[in-house]
Coordinates of C-alpha atoms in Angstrom, one line a residue:
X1 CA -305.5 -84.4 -80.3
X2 CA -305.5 -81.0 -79.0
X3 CA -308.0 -79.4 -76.7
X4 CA -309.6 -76.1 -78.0
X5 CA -307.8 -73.5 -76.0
X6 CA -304.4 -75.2 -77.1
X7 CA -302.0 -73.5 -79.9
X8 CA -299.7 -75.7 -81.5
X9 CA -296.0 -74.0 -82.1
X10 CA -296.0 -72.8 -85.5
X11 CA -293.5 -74.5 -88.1
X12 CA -289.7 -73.1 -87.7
X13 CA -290.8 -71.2 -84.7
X14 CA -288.0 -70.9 -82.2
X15 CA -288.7 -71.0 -78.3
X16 CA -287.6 -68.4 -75.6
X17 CA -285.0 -71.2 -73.9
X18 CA -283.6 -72.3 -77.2
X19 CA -283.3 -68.2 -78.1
X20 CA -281.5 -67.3 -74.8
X21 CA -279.5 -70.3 -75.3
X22 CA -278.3 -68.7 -78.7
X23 CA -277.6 -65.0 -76.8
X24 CA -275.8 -66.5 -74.5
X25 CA -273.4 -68.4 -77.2
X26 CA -273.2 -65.0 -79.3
X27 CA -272.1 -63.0 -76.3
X28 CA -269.4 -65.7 -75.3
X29 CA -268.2 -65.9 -79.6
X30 CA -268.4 -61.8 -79.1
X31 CA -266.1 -61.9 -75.7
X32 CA -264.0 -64.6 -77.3
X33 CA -263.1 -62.4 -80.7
X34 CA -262.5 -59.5 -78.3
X35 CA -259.9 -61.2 -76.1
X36 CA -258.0 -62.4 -79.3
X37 CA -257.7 -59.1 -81.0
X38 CA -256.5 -57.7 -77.4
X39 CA -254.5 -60.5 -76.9
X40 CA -251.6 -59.3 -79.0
X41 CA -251.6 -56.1 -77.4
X42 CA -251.4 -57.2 -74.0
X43 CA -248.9 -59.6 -74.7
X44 CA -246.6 -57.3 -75.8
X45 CA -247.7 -55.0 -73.0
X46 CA -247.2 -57.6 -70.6
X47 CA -243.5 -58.7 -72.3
X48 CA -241.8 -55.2 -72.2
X49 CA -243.5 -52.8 -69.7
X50 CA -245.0 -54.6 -67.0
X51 CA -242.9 -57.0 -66.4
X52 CA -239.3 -54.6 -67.0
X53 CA -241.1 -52.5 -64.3
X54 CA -241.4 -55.1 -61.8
X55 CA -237.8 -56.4 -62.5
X56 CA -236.3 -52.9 -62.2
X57 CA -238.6 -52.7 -58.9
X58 CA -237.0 -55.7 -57.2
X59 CA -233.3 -55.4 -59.0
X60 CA -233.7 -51.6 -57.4
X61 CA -233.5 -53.4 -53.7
X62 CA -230.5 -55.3 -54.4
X63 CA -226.7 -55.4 -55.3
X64 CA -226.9 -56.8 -58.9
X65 CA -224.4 -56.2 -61.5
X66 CA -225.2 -56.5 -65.4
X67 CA -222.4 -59.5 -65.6
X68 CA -221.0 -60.8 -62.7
X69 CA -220.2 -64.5 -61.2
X70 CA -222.2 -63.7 -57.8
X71 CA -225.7 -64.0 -57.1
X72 CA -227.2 -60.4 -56.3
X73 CA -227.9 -59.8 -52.7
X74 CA -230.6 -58.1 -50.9
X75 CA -229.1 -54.4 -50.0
X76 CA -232.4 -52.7 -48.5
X77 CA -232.5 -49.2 -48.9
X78 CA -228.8 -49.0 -49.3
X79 CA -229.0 -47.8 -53.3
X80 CA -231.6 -45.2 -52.6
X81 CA -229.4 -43.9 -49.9
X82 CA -226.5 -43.6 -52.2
X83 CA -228.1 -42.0 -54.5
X84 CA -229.1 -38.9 -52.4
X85 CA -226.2 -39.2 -49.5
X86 CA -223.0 -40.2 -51.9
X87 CA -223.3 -39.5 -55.1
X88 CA -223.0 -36.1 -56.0
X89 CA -223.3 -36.9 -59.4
X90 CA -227.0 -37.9 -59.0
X91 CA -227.8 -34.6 -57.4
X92 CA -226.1 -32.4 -60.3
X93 CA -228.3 -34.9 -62.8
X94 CA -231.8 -33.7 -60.5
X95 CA -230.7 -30.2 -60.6
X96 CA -230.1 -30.9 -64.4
X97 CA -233.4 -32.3 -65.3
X98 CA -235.5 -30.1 -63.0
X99 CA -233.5 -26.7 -64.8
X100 CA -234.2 -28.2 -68.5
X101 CA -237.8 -28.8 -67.6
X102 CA -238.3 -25.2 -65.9
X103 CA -237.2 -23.2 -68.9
X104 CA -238.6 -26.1 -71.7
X105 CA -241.9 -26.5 -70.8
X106 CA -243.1 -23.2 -70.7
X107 CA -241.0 -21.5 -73.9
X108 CA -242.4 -24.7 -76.0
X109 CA -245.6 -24.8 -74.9
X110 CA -245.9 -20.9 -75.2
X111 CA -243.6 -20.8 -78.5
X112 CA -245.8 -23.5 -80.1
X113 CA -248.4 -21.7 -79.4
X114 CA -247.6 -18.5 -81.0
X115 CA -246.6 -20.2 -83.8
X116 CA -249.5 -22.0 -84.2
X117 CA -251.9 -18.8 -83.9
X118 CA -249.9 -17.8 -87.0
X119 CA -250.4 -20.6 -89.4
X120 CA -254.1 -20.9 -88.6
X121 CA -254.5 -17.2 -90.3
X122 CA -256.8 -18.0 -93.5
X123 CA -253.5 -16.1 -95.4
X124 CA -251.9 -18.3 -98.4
X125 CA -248.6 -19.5 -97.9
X126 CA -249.6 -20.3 -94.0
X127 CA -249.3 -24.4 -95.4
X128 CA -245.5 -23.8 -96.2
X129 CA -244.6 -22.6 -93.2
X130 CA -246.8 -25.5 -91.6
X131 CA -244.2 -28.0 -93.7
X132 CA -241.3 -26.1 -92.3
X133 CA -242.1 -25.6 -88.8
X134 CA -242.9 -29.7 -88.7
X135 CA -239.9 -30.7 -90.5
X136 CA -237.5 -31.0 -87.2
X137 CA -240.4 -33.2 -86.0
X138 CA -240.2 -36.1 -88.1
X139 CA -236.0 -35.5 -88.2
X140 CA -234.1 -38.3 -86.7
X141 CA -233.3 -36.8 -83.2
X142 CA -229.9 -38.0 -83.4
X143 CA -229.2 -36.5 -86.6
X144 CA -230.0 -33.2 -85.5
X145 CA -227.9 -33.8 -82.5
X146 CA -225.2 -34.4 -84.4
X147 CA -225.6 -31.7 -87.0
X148 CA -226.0 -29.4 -83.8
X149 CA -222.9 -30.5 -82.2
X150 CA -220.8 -29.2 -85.2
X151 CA -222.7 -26.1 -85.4
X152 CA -221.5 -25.2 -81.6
X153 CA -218.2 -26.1 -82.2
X154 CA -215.4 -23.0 -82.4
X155 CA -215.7 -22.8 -86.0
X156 CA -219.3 -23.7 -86.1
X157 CA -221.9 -22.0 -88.6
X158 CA -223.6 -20.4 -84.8
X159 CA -220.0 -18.7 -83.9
X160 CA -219.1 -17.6 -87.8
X161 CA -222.9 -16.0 -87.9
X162 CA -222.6 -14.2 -85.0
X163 CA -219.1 -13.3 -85.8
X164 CA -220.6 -11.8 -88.9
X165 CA -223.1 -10.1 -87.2
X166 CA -220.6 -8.5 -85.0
X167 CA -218.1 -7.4 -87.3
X168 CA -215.8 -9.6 -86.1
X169 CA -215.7 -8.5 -82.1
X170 CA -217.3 -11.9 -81.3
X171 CA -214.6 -14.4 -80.2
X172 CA -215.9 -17.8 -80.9
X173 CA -216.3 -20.2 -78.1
X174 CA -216.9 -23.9 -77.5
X175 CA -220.8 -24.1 -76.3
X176 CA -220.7 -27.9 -75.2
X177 CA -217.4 -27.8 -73.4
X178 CA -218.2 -24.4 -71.1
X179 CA -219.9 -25.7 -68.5
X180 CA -222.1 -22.4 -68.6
X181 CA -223.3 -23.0 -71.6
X182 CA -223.4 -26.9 -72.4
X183 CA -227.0 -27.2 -70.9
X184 CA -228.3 -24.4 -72.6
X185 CA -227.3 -24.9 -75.7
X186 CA -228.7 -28.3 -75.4
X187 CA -232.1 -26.1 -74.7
X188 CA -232.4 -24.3 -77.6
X189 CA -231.4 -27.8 -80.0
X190 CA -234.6 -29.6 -77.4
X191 CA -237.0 -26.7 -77.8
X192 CA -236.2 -26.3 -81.9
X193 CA -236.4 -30.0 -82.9
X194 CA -239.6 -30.4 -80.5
X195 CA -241.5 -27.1 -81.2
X196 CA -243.3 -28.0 -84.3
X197 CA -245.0 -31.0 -82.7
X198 CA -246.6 -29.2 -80.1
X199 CA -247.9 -26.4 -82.6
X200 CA -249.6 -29.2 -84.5
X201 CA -251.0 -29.6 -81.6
X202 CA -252.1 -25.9 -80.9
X203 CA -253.0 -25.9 -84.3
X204 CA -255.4 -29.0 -83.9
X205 CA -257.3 -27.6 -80.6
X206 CA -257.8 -24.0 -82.1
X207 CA -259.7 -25.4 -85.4
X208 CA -261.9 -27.5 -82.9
X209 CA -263.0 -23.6 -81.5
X210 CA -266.6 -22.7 -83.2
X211 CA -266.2 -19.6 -85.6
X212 CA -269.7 -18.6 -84.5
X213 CA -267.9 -17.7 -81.3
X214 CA -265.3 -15.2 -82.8
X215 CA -267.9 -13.6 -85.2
X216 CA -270.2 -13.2 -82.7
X217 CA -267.2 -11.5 -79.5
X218 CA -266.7 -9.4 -83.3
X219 CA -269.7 -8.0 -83.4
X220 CA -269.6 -7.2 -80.2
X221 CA -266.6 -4.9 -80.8
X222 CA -264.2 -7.4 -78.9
X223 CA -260.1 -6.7 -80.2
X224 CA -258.1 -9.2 -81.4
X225 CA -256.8 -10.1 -77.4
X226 CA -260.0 -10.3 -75.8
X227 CA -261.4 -12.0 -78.5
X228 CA -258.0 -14.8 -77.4
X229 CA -258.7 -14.1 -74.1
X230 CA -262.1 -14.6 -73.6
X231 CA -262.5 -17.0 -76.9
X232 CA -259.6 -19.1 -77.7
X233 CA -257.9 -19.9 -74.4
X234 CA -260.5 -21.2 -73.0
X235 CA -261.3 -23.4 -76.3
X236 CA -257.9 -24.6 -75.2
X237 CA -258.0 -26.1 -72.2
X238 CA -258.0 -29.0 -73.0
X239 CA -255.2 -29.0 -75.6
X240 CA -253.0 -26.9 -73.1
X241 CA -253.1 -29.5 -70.2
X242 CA -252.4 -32.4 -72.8
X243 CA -249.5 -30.2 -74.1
X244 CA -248.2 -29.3 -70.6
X245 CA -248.2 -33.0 -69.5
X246 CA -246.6 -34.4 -72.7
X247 CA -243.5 -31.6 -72.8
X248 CA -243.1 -32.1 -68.9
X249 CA -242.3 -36.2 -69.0
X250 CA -240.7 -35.6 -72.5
X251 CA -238.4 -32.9 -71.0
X252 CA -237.7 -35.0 -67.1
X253 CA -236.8 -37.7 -69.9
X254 CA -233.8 -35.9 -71.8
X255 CA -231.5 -38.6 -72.7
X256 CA -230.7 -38.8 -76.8
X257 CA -229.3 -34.9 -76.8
X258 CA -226.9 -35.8 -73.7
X259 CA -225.7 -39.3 -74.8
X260 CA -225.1 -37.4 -78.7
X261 CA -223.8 -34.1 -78.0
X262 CA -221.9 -34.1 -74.9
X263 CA -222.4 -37.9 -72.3
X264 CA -222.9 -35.5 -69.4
X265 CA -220.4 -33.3 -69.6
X266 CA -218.7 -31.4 -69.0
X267 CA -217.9 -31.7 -65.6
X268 CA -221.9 -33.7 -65.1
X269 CA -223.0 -29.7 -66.1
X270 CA -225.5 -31.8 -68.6
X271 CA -225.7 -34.7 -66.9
X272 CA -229.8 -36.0 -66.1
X273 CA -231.4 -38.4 -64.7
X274 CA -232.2 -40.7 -67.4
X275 CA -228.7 -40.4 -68.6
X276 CA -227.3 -40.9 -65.2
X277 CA -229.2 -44.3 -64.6
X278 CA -228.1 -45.7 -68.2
X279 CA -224.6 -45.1 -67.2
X280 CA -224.5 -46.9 -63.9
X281 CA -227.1 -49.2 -65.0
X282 CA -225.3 -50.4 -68.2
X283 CA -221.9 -48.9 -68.9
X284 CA -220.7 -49.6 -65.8
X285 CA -222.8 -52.6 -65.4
X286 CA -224.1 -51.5 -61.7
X287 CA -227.7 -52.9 -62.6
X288 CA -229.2 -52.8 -59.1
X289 CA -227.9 -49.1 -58.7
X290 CA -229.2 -47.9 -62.1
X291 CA -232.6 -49.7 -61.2
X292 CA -233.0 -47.4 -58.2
X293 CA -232.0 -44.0 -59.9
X294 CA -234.8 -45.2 -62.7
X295 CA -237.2 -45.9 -59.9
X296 CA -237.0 -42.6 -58.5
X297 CA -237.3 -41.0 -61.9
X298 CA -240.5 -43.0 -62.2
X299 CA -241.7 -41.7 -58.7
X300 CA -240.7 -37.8 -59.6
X301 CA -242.8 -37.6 -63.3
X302 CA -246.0 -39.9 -61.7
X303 CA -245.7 -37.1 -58.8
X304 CA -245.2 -34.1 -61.4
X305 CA -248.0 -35.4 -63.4
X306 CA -250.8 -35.8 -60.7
X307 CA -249.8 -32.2 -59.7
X308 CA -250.0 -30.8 -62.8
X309 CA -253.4 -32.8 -62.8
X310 CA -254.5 -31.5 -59.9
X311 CA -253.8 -28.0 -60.8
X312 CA -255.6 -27.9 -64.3
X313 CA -258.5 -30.1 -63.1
X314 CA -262.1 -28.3 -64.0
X315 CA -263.0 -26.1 -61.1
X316 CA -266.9 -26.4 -61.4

C-alpha cells in the first residue's frame, strides 16, 4: 500500500546508482581496449629503444668488449676521456659530421625548396618532374651508393662528362680516394638522393597557403617576391622548422654513404660519428668504447635540436 505522495519506479526504469555503476564499467572496458591496442606499440618501444638506450648508457661507463671471457669493469669517465684526449680519430669524425651538416642542411632545405616552388606552378607536365625529382627518394640508399661509387671512379661517367665538356683538358681523378674531395663528393650523392623528400615536403606546406592571400597581395600590385616574401614564407614556418630539424639529425647521422662508398677513408677524411662508434663498437668489438662515442652523439643532436627549437620558436 502506497501513501498518496509516493511514486512507484516505473517498469524497466533504471536507477541513478545502478546507471553510474554501468559508466563506471564502460569507462574501465574503454581504458582496457585502449591499453591493448597500445600495448603492442609500447612493447616494441620498450624492446628496442628504451631499453638499448639504457644498456648503451651503463655499457658507455665501463670496459666491455662485444666477446670476451672477462666480466666488464666499471671504467668511470675513462671512455669519454679517450674519446676527446686520445683519439684523434674521434675528433676528425666531429669535424666530419659538423662540416656535412653545415653545407647539407641549408643547400637541401634551400634546393628543395626551389624546386618545390617550381612543380607547384598550375603548368602541365609539373607531375612528371614531381615523379623524377622523388625517384632518388624511395631508391635503396645503398644502391645509389654503389652506383655513385663507380661513377667517381677515374673512368667514371662524372670524369668522362666533364672530360667531354672540356675537350679533353680535364684529367680524370679518383673523388673518394683524394682526401680533398672524398667528403664532398659524398655531399652532392647525400643532398641528390635526399632532395626530393624534402620538396615533397615544401610542396605539401605551400598548398596548405590560402589562394585568397596571393590574389588579394595581386591586386594590390605585389611582384612575384614580395608576394613570397610577405605571403609564402611565412605560410611556411611551420614546414621550414620541421624540415630544418629533420635534415639536421638525418645529416649528424651519415652512416650508409660512409660504410658504402669509402669506410672512413681515406685517411678518416670521411670518417663520422655514427660511423666511428659502429667501428669500435662492433668491428673491433670495443662495446663499452662505442657506447660512449654513441652517447655523445645522442647528447650533440638532443642539444642541436633544442637550439634549433629555441631559435624558430614563435616570437609573440
Amino acid at each position: 500500500m502506497t501513501t498518496p505522495h509516493s511514486v512507484e519506479p516505473a517498469a524497466g526504469a533504471v536507477s541513478a546508482p545502478q546507471k553510474s555503476l554501468a559508466k563506471r564499467r564502460g569507462q574501465r572496458h574503454s581504458r582496457g581496449a585502449a591499453y591493448a591496442m597500445v600495448a603492442p606499440a609500447a612493447i616494441l618501444l620498450l624492446l628496442f629503444l628504451v631499453i638499448p638506450v639504457l644498456l648503451a648508457f651503463g655499457l658507455s661507463f665501463t670496459n666491455a668488449r662485444l666477446i670476451s671471457p672477462n666480466p666488464p669493469r666499471f671504467v668511470g669517465l675513462d671512455n669519454f676521456i679517450r674519446a676527446f684526449v686520445n683519439d684523434p680519430t674521434f675528433i676528425r669524425s666531429l669535424l666530419n659530421t659538423f662540416l656535412f651538416a653545415v653545407v647539407v642542411v641549408p643547400v637541401q632545405a634551400g634546393l628543395g625548396l626551389v624546386m618545390a616552388v617550381l612543380v607547384n606552378q598550375k603548368l602541365k607536365g609539373t607531375t612528371f618532374f614531381r615523379i623524377v625529382y622523388f625517384i632518388p627518394v624511395v631508391t635503396s640508399i645503398v644502391v645509389v651508393s654503389i652506383l655513385w661509387r663507380f661513377m667517381y671512379q677515374p673512368d667514371g661517367i662524372i670524369n668522362s662528362f666533364i672530360d667531354t665538356l672540356t675537350f679533353g683538358a680535364w684529367e680524370g681523378i679518383a673523388w673518394l680516394n683524394n682526401p680533398s674531395t672524398a667528403l664532398p663528393a659524398i655531399i652532392v650523392l647525400s643532398i641528390w638522393q635526399a632532395v626530393g623528400f624534402h620538396m615533397i615536403i615544401w610542396l605539401s606546406g605551400l598548398q596548405t597557403i590560402p589562394e585568397e592571400l596571393y590574389e588579394a597581395a595581386d591586386m594590390d600590385g605585389a611582384s612575384p617576391w614580395e608576394q613570397f616574401k610577405n605571403v609564402t614564407w611565412p605560410g611556411l614556418r611551420p614546414t621550414m622548422i620541421f624540415i630544418l630539424v629533420t635534415i639536421t639529425i638525418a645529416a649528424l647521422g651519415l652512416f650508409v654513404q660512409i660504410d658504402v662508398m669509402t669506410q672512413g677513408g681515406p685517411v678518416d677524411s670521411t670518417t663520422t660519428l655514427v660511423y666511428h662508434a659502429v667501428r669500435r663498437g662492433y668491428r673491433e668489438q670495443q662495446t663499452g668504447y662505442g657506447a660512449a662515442i654513441s652517447l655523445i652523439f645522442f647528447v650533440i643532436v638532443l642539444a642541436i635540436a633544442m637550439i634549433q627549437r629555441y631559435l624558430t620558436r614563435d616570437k609573440d
